[in-house]
Structure formats: C-alpha cells, structure tokens
Short mmCIF file of C-alpha atoms in Angstrom, two decimals:
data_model
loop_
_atom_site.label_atom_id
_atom_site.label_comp_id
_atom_site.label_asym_id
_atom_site.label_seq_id
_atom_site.Cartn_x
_atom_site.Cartn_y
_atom_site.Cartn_z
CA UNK Y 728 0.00 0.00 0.00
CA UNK Y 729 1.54 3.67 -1.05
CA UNK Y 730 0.51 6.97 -0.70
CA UNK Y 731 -2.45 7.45 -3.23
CA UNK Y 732 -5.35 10.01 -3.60
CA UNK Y 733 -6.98 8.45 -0.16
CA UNK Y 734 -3.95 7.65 1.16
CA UNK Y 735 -1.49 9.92 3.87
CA UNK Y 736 1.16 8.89 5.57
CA UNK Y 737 2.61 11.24 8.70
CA UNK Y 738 5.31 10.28 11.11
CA UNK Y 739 3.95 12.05 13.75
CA UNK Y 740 1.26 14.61 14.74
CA UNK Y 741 0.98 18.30 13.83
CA UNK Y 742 -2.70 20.14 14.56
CA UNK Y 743 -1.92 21.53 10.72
CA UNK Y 744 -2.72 17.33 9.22
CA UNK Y 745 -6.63 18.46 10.35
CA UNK Y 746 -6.37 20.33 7.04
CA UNK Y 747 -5.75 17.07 5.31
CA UNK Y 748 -8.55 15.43 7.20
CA UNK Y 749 -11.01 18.09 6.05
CA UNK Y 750 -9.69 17.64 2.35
CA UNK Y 751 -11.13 13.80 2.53
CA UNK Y 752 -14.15 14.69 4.39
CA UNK Y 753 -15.03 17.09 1.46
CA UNK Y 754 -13.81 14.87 -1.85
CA UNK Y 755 -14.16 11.12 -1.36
CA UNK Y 756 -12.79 10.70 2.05
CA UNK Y 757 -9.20 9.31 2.77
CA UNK Y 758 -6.99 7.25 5.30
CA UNK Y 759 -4.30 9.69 7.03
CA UNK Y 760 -2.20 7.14 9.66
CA UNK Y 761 0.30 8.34 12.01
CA UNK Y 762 3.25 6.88 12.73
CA UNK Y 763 4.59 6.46 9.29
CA UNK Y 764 7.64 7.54 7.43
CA UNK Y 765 7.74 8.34 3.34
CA UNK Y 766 8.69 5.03 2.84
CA UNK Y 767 5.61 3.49 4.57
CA UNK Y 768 7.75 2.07 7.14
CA UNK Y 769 5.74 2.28 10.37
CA UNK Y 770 7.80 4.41 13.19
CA UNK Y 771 6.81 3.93 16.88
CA UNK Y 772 4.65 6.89 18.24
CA UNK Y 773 5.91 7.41 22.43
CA UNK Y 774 2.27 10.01 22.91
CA UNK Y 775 -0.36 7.86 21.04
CA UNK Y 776 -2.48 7.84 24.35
CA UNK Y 777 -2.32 11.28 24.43
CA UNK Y 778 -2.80 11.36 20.46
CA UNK Y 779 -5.90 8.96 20.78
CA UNK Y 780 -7.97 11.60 23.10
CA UNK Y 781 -6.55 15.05 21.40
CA UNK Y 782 -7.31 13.88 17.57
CA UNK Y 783 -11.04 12.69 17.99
CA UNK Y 784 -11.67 15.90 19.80
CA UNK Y 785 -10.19 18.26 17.63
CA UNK Y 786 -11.60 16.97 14.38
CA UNK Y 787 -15.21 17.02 16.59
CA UNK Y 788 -14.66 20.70 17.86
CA UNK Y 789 -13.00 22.48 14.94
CA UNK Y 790 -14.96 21.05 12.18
CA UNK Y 791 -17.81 19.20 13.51
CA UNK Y 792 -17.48 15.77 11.67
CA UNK Y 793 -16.42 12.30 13.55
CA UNK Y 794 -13.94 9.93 11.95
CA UNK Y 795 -12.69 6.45 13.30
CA UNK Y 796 -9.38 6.77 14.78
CA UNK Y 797 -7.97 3.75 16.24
CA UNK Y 798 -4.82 2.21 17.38
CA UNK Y 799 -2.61 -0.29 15.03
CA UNK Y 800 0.18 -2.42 15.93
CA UNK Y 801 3.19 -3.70 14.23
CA UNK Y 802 6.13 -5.26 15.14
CA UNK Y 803 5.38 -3.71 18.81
CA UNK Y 804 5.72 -0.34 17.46
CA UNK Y 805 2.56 1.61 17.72
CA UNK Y 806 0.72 3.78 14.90
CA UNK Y 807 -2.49 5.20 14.79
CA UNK Y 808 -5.05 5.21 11.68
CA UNK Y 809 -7.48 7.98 10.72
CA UNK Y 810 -10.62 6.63 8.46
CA UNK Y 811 -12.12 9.94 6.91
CA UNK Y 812 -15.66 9.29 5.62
CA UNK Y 813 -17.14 11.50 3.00
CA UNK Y 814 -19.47 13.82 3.78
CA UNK Y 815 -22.67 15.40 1.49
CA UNK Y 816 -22.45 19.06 3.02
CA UNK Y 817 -19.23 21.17 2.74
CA UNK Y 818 -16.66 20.71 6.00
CA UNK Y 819 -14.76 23.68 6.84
CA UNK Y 820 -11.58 23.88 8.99
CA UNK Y 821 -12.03 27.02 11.09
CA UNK Y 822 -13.85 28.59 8.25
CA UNK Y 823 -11.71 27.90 4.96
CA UNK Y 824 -12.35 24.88 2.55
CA UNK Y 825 -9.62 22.48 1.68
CA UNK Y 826 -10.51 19.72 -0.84
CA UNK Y 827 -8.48 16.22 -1.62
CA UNK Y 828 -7.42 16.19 -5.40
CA UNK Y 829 -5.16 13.45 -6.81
CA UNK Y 830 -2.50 13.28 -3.53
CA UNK Y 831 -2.62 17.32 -2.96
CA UNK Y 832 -4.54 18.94 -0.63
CA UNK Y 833 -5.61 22.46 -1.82
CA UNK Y 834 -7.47 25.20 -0.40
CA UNK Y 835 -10.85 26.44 -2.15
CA UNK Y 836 -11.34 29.81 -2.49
CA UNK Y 837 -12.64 32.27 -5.29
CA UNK Y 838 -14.61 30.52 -8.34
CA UNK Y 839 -13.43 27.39 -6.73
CA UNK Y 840 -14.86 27.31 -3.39
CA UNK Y 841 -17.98 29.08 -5.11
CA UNK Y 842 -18.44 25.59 -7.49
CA UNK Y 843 -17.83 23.29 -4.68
CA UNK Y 844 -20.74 24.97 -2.31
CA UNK Y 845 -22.94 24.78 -4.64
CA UNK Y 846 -21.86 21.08 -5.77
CA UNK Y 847 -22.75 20.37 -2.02
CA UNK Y 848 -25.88 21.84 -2.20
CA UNK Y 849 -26.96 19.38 -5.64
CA UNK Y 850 -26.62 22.67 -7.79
CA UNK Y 851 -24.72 23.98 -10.68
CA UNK Y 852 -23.95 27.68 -11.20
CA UNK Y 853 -26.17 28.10 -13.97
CA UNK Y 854 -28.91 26.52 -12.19
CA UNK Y 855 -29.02 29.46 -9.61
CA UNK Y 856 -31.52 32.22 -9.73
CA UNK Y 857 -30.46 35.28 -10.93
CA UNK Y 858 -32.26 37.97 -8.20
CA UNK Y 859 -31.39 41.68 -9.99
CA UNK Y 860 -32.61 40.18 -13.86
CA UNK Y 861 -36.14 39.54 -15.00
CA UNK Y 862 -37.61 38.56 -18.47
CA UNK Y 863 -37.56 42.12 -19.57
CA UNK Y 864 -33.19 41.22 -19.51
CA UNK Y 865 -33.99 38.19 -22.13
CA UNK Y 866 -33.51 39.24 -25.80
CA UNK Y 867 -36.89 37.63 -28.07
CA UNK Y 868 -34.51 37.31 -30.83
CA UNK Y 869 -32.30 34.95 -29.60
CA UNK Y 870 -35.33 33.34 -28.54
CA UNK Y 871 -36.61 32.77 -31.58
CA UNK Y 872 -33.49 32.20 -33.44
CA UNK Y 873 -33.11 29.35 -31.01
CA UNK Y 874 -36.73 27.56 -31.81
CA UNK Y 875 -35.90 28.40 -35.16
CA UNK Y 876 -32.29 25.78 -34.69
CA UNK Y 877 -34.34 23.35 -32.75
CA UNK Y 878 -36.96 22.97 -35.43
CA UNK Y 879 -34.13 21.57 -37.63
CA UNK Y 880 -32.67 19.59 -35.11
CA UNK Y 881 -36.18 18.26 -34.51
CA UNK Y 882 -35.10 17.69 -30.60
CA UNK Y 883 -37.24 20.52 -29.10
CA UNK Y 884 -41.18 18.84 -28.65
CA UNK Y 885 -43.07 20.40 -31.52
CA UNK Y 886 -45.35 22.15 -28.90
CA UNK Y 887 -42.80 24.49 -27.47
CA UNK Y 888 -42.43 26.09 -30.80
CA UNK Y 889 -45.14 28.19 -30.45
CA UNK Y 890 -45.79 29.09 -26.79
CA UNK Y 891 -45.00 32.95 -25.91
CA UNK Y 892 -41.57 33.92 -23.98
CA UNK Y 893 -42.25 33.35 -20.42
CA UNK Y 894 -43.88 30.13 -21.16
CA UNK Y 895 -40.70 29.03 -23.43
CA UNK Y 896 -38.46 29.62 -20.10
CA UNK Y 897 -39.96 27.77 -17.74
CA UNK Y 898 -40.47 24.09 -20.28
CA UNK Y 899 -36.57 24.79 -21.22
CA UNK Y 900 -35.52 24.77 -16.84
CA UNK Y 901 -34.68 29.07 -17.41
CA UNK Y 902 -37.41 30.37 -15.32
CA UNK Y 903 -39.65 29.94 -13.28
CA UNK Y 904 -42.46 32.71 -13.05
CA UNK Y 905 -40.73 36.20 -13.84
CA UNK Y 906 -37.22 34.86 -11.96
CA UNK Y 907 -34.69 33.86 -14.40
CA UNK Y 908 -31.87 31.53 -14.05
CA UNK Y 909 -28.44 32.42 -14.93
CA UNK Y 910 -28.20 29.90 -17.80
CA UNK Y 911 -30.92 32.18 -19.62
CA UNK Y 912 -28.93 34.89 -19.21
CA UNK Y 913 -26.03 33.73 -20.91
CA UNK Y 914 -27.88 31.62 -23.40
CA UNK Y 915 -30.65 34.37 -24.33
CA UNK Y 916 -29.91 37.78 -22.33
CA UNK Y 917 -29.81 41.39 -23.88
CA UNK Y 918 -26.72 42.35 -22.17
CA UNK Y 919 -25.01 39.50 -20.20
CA UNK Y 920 -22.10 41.16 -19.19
CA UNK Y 921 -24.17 43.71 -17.40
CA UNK Y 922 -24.38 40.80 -14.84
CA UNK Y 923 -21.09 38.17 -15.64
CA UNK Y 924 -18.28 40.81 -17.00
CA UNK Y 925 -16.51 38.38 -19.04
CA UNK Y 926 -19.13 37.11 -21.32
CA UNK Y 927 -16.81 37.86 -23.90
CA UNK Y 928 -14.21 36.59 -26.28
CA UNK Y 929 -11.12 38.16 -27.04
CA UNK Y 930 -9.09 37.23 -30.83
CA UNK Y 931 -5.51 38.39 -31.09
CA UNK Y 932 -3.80 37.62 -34.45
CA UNK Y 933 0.30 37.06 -33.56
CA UNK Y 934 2.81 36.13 -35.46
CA UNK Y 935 5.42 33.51 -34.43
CA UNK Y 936 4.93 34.49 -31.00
CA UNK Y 937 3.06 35.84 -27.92
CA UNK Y 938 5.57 39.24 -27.92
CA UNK Y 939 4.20 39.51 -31.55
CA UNK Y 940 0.61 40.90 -31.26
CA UNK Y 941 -0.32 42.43 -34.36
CA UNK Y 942 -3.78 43.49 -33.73
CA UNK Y 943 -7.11 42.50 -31.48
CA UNK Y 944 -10.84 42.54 -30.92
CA UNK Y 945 -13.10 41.90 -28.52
CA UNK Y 946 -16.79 40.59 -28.72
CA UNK Y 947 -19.63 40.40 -26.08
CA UNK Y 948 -22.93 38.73 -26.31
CA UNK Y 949 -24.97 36.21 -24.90
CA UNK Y 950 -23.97 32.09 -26.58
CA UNK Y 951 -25.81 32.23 -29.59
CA UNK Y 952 -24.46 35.54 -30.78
CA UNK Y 953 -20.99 34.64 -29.74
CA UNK Y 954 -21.22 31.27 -31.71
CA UNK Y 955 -22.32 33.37 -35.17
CA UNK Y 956 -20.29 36.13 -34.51
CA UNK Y 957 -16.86 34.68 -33.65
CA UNK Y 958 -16.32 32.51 -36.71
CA UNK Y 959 -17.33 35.42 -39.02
CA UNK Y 960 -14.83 37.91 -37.27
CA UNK Y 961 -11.95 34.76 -37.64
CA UNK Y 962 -12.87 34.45 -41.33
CA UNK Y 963 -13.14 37.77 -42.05
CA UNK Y 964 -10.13 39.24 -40.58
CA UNK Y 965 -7.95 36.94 -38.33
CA UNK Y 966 -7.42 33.67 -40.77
CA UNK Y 967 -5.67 33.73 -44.21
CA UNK Y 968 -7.04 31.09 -46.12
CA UNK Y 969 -4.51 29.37 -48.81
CA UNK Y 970 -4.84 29.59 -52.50
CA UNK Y 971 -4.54 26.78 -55.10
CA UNK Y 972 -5.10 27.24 -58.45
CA UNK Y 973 -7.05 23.98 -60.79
CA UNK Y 974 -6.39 24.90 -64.22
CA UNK Y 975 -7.65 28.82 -64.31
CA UNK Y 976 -10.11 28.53 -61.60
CA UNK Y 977 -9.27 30.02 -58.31
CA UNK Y 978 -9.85 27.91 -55.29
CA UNK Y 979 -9.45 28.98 -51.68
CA UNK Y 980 -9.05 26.32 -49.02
CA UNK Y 981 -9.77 26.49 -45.44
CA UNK Y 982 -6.97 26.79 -43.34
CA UNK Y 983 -8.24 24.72 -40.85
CA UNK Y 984 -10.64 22.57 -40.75
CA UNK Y 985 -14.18 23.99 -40.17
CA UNK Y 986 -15.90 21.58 -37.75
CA UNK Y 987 -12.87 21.69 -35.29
CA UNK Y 988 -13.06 25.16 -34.99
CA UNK Y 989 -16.78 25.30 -34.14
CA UNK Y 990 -16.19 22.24 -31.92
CA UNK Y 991 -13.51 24.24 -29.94
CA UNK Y 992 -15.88 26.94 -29.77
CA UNK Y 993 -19.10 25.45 -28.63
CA UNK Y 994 -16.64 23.17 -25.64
CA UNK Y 995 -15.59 26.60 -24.55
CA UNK Y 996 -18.82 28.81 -24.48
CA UNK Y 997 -20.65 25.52 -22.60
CA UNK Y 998 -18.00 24.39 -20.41
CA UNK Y 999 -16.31 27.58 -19.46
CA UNK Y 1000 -16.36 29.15 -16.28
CA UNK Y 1001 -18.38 32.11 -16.62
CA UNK Y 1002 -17.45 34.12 -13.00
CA UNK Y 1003 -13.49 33.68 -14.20
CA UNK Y 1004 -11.97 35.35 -17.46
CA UNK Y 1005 -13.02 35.97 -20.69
CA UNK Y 1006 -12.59 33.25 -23.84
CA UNK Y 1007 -8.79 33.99 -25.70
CA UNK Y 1008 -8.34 33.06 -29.23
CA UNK Y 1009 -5.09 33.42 -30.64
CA UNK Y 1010 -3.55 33.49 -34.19
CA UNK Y 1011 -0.68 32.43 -35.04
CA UNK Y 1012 1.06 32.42 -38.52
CA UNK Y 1013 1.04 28.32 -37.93
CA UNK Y 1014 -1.22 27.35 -35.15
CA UNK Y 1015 -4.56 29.03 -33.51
CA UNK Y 1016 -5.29 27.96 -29.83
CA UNK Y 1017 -8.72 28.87 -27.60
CA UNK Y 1018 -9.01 28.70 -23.76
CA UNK Y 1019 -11.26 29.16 -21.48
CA UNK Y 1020 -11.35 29.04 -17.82
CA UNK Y 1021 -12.55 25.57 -16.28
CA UNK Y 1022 -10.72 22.32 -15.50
CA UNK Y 1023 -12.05 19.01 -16.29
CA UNK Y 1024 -14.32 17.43 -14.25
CA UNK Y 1025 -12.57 15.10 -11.28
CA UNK Y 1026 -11.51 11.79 -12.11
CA UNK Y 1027 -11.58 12.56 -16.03
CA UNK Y 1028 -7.94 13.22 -17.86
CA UNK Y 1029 -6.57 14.74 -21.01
CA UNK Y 1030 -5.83 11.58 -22.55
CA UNK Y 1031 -9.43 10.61 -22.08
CA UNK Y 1032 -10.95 13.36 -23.93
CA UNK Y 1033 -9.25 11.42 -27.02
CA UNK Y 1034 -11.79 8.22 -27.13
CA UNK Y 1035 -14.98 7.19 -25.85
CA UNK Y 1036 -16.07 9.26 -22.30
CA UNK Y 1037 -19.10 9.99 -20.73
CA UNK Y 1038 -20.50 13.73 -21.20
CA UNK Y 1039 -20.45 15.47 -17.78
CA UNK Y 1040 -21.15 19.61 -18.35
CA UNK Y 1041 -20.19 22.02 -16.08
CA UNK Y 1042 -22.92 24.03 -16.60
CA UNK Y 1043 -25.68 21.32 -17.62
CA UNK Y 1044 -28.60 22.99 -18.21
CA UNK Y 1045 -27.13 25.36 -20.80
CA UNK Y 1046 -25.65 22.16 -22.42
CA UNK Y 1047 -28.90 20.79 -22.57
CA UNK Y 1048 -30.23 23.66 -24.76
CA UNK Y 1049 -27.57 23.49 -27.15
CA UNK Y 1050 -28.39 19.85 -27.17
CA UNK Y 1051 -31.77 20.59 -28.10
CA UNK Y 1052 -30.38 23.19 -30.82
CA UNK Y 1053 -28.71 20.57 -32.61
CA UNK Y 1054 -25.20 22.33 -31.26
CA UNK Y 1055 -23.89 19.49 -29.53
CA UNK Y 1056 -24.64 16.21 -28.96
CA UNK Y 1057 -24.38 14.45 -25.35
CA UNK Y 1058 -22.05 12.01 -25.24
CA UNK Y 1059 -18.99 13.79 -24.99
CA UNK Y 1060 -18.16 13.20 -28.53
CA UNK Y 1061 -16.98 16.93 -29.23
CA UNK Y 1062 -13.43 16.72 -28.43
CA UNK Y 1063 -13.37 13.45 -30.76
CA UNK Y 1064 -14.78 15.35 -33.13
CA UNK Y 1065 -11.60 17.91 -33.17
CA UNK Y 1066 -9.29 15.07 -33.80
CA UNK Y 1067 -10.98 13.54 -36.61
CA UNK Y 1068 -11.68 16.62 -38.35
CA UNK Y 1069 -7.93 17.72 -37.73
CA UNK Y 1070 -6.90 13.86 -39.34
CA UNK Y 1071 -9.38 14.18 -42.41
CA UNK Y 1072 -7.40 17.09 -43.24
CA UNK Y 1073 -4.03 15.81 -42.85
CA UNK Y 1074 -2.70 18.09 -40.32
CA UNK Y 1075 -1.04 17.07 -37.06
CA UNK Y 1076 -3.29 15.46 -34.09
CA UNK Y 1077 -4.29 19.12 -31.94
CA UNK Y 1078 -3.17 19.53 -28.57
CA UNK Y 1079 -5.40 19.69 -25.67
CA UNK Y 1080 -3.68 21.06 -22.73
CA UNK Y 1081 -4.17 22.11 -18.64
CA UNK Y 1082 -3.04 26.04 -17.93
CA UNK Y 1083 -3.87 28.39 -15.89
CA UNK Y 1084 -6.82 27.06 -13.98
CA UNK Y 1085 -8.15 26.55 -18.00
CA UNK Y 1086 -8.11 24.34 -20.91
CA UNK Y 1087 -6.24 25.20 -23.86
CA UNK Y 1088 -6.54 23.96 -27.48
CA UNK Y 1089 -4.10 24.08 -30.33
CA UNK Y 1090 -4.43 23.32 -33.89
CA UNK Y 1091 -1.03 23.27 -35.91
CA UNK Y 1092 -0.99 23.97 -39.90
CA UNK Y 1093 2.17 22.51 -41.40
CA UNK Y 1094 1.49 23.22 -44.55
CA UNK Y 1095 1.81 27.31 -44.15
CA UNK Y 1096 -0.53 26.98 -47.49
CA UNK Y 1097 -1.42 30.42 -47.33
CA UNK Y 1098 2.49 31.75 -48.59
CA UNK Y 1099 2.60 28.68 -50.95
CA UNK Y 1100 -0.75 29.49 -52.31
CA UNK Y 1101 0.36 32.73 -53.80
CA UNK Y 1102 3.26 31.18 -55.56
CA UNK Y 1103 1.88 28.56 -56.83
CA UNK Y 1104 1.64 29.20 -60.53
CA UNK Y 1105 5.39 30.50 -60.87
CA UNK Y 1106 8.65 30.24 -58.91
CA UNK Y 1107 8.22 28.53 -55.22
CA UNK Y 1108 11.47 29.91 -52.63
CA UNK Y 1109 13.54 31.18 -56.19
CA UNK Y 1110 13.46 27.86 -58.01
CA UNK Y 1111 11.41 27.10 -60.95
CA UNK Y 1112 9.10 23.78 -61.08
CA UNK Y 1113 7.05 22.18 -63.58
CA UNK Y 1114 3.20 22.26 -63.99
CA UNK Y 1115 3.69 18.40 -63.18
CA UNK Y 1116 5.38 19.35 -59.80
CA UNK Y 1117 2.65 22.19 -59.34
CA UNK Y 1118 0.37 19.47 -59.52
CA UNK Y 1119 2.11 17.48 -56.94
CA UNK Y 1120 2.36 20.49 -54.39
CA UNK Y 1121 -1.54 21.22 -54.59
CA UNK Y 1122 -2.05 17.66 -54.01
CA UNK Y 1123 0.05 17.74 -50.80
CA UNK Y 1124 -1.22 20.79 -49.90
CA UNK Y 1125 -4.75 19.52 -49.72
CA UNK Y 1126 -3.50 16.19 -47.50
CA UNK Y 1127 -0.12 16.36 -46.19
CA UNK Y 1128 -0.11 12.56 -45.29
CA UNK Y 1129 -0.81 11.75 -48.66
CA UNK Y 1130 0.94 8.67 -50.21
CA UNK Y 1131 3.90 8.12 -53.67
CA UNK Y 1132 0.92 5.19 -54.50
CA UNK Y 1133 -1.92 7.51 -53.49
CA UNK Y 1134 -0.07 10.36 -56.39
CA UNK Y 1135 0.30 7.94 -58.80
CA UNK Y 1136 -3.37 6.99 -59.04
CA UNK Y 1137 -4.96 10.85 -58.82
CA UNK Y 1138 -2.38 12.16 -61.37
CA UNK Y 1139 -2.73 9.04 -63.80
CA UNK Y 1140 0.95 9.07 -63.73
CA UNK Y 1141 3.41 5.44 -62.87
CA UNK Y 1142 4.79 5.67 -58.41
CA UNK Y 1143 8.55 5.95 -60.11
CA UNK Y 1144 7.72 9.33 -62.04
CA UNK Y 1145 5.67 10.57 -58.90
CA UNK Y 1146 9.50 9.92 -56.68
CA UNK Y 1147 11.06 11.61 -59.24
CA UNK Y 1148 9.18 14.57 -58.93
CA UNK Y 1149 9.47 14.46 -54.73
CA UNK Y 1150 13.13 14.54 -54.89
CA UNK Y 1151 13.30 17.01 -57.19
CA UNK Y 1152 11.22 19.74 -54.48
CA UNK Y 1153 12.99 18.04 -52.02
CA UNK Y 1154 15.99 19.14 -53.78
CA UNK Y 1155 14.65 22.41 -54.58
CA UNK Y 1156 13.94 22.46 -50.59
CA UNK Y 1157 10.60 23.33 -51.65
CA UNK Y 1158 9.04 20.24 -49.41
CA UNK Y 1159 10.85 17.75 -46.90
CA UNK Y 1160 9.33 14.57 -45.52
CA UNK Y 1161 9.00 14.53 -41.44
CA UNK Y 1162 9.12 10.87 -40.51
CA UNK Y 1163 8.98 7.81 -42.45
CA UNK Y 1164 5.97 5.32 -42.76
CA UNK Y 1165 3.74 7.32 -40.30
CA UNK Y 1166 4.72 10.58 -41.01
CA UNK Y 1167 3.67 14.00 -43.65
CA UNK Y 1168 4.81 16.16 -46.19
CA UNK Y 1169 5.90 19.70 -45.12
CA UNK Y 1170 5.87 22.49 -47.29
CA UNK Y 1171 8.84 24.70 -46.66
CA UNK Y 1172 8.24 28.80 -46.52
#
C-alpha cells in the first residue's frame, strides 16, 4: 500500500494534518495514519495515548465531523489510523475549505470554493436564480433564433415552438415565473455582461509568437451571438485562407478545418467558467489555440478526452439547450470530433492542454498553405518547377499525409515518375518529408 489520492502517511502529529482530514471529508474521504515515514515504514509513536484523546476531539470541535481513529500495531511499534468518511455538506476547517485532489490537498477559495458549495448543495452555477434580472433582460430574438435551430434539429417537442416567452423559459428549466436563471442569461440575455463581466471573447492575431501581437478585438454577447459572430470575425479578418489554383479557376481552401473550430468553440462557451476570465483566441502564422477558464471534471484526464467518455457539463442545463439546438450532442463526442476533423485534413493530431486554472486547445498547420498558395503558378522559394510538380504540391497541400501510391493513381501518372518529382522539391527544398511510414509532407516557406 503507497501513498495514493486516499492515502497519507505522517510520522507524527501536527494540529496543521486536520487540514488534510477536512480535504477527505469534502472529496471522497481518505486514510491519514500516524506513525509512518515516506517510505511506509511504520515508526513507533511514544504520545499515542495522548494522540488517541486530542485527535477525535479536535476533528469534533474544529470542524464538527467524527472519523474512526484507532490504534494499530506492528512489530510492537505503535501507529495510529485515521478513516475519513465523505461527507454530502461542505466541512470547513475554522472557516476555509480544503478539498483532496489526486495526492494534494488544496485550499478552495474564489470561483473554486464558489463551485464546490454549490456542488454540495446538488446545484450547478447556472442553475441558480439570478435575483437583480427579469424577463424584460432576455432578448426575443435569440429566442426565436433558437426555436428556429431546434426545429431543424427536430429535438425541441413540436409544442414548445409556439408558446409565448415566459412560457418558453420555464419548459426549457430558465425560469420559473418572472425569476430567471443564470443559464438564460447567458444563453438568451440582452446584455449579459451587465451581470457576468466576461461574457466575452477576445481574438488576437500574432505572429510567431506571444511578444508579436499584431492586432485584437473583442466581442460580447450572450452564446448564440458569440457562436455566429466569432467565426465570421476569424474568417473575415484573423485567418488567411490558402490559394490553389485547378487549371484557371481560383480555389481557396480552409486553413483549418471547419468543424474543429466550431467544436472548440461550442466546448468553450458551454464548459467555461463564466465568474473567471473571458474566452482567448489566438492566431498564429502556424497554429490558432482557444481557452477558457474551467478544468475538467474530477476523475476525467486529457488523454481521455481522445476516445470514448461519458459527457459530464459544467454548466448542464445550458448544455442541454444546445443539445436541443442541434449544437452538440451528449455524449462527450466533441473533443473526438476535433481530432478527426484535424486527421481528415491531414494536419497534425491538436493539442489539448491544462493552464492556468483553464483548458487550452491548439491546432497546428504545417502546410503554411497560405504563402505557398500565392506562388503557386510560378517560382516557389527562387526555383522554378514544372506544372507536373505544381500538380504534386496542390495535391500535398490539400493532404499532407498523402501517399507516392496515393499520387500515382490521382495524377494518372506510374509511383517511379511521382519519386522523381518528390526529390526534385525536395531538392529544390521546396518540401521535406518529417518521418517515415507514419509521417507528412511539409511544405517549406
């Protein structure tokens, strides 16, 4: 047996362990003995008669919970054991919260300790009534834009289609009477930020790096204006989308792949946080990342979020009205959804990332398609290629994992002409190969 997530080892006493013992009485409650070393080696306690009578009564007076404590034996050397049970109401420790996550013992405050009170009390922030706003705060638009989605979706009963605002509220879980909840302020509301300041999202367009910001905007709105409004602003003035030429038709290409981005947007504007910071997009010349404040739920991990895992909101009820939108779907399937749209179009698997109290996700474009675009039908980096190698490059531009075989057979043309061609751009340094059986094509700038 080692230290674990319900596991503590102590050699000896110190009042400060009872904040350890209130971190397992408010996760999933814990084992803390006394009397052992790092190593698990049990080390003989001289006070444990003392120790027996002080513990119980401490843990009783200061944070009015009662664990089993009882005295262990081995090898005539005495130890003491601490079973923490958990407990369905929030346990303080002379009025601050500390909470038991992986083998750390943390103290709640802020957003935090906000989350885990309500947790305690079978509620989710967005489930709370919100006292100062009324339905005179809740835009009718938005409203009907949003029957007008579910219609499609054909997951909204057929019946709620046509009942007036008020009524609306109350079927979707918003409202009841004229109080409003905060998920239909977010979801629907005139002016969110009037209540939440960071309803927002904030783009930045950088170049290589963070020290190069080249310029910004900000946007503010309640969900379903953020979600038309943000990927209009990115297309319009944050993304450069590559050109490739077929024949003397002019195509533009995306420069990444459509349904990732909207996936990355919808997990942040449902999942986020909405008391901490605002939503950050950044541009890069080869990657875009989003974050939003909000850690995964306990017991789920990054690596997870790559296969099959069960949906579990932070803020259900607004989930559930995207749901019923046709937004999302509930089975956690969205980050999935990133990676497979990200391997459909041949660029490397995104990154999905823990920092700063917030998830971060990055999407990385190779190709840099957008300054080979423009060259395309002339001299690429100073060296002159064919129209058969210009045929080649749009080819890898469009899948960078593409295949010699998979050449041959689009350009009607035998494998040994198609390596011919590759070593000559290689040579030209106009593309390299990154990795061997598994790996891509990259087009050099």
């Amino acid at each position: 047996m080692s230290e674990s997530q319900n596991i503590e080892w102590k050699q000896s006493w110190h009042d400060d362990y009872l904040k350890w013992i209130c971190g397992f009485a408010n996760a999933i409650g814990g084992t803390i003995y006394i009397g052992k070393n790092d190593a698990g080696e049990v080390v003989h306690l001289d006070n444990y008669q003392k120790l027996l009578e002080d513990i119980p009564a401490k843990i009783r007076n200061y944070m009015g919970i009662v664990c089993d404590v009882q005295l262990l034996e081995e090898a005539t050397k005495k130890y003491i054991q601490i079973k923490v049970n958990p407990y369905t109401v929030p346990v303080s420790l002379r009025g601050r919260y500390y909470y038991r996550t992986g083998s750390t013992k943390i103290e709640l405050t802020g957003v935090e300790l906000n989350e885990f009170l309500l947790k305690k009390a079978g509620k989710t922030w967005d489930d709370v009534m919100e006292e100062s706003a009324s339905l005179a705060d809740i835009a009718p638009e938005s409203v009907a834009f949003f029957k007008k989605e579910a219609a499609v979706s054909g997951r909204l009963p057929k019946d709620l289609l046509d009942l007036p605002l008020p009524e609306t509220l109350e079927k979707l879980r918003l409202a009841h009477g004229n109080q409003i909840k905060r998920a239909a302020l977010i979801l629907f509301g005139k002016d969110p930020n009037r209540f939440y300041p960071n309803c927002k999202v904030k783009i930045g367009r950088f170049g290589s790096t963070d020290a190069d910001l080249r310029f910004q905007e900000v946007l503010e709105g309640n969900l379903l204006e953020l979600l038309s409004q943000v990927p209009e602003l990115l297309n319009a003035k944050f993304l450069t989308k590559p050109i490739v030429f077929e024949g003397l038709q002019r195509i533009e290409k995306e420069t990444y792949p459509v349904a990732a981005l909207r996936e990355m947007l919808l997990n942040a504007l449902v999942h986020r946080t909405y008391m901490g910071a605002m939503i950050q997009i950044r541009v890069y010349d080869d990657k875009i990342t989003i974050w939003n404040e909000g850690t995964l739920p306990e017991g789920m991990t990054l690596e997870s979020l790559k296969g099959h895992h069960v949906s579990r909101p932070r803020n259900p009820i607004i989930a559930d009205v995207c749901f019923k939108a046709g937004y999302i779907d509930s089975w956690g399937r969205g980050t999935i959804k990133i990676y497979e749209a990200c391997q459909e179009a041949g660029l490397p698997e995104p990154e999905i990332t823990v920092l700063d109290g917030g998830i971060l996700v990055t999407l990385h474009h190779e190709a840099a398609g957008g300054q080979i675009g423009g060259q395309i039908g002339g001299q690429i980096g100073g060296q002159i290629v064919t129209e058969r190698q210009k045929e080649v490059l749009q080819l890898l531009l469009q899948k960078n994992t593409i295949t010699r075989k998979e050449l041959a057979k689009q350009l009607g043309i035998a494998e040994s002409a198609i390596q011919k061609h590759l070593k000559a751009l290689i040579n030209a340094k106009v593309i390299s190969r990154v990795g061997t059986k598994n790996g891509y094509w990259k087009i050099e700038n």
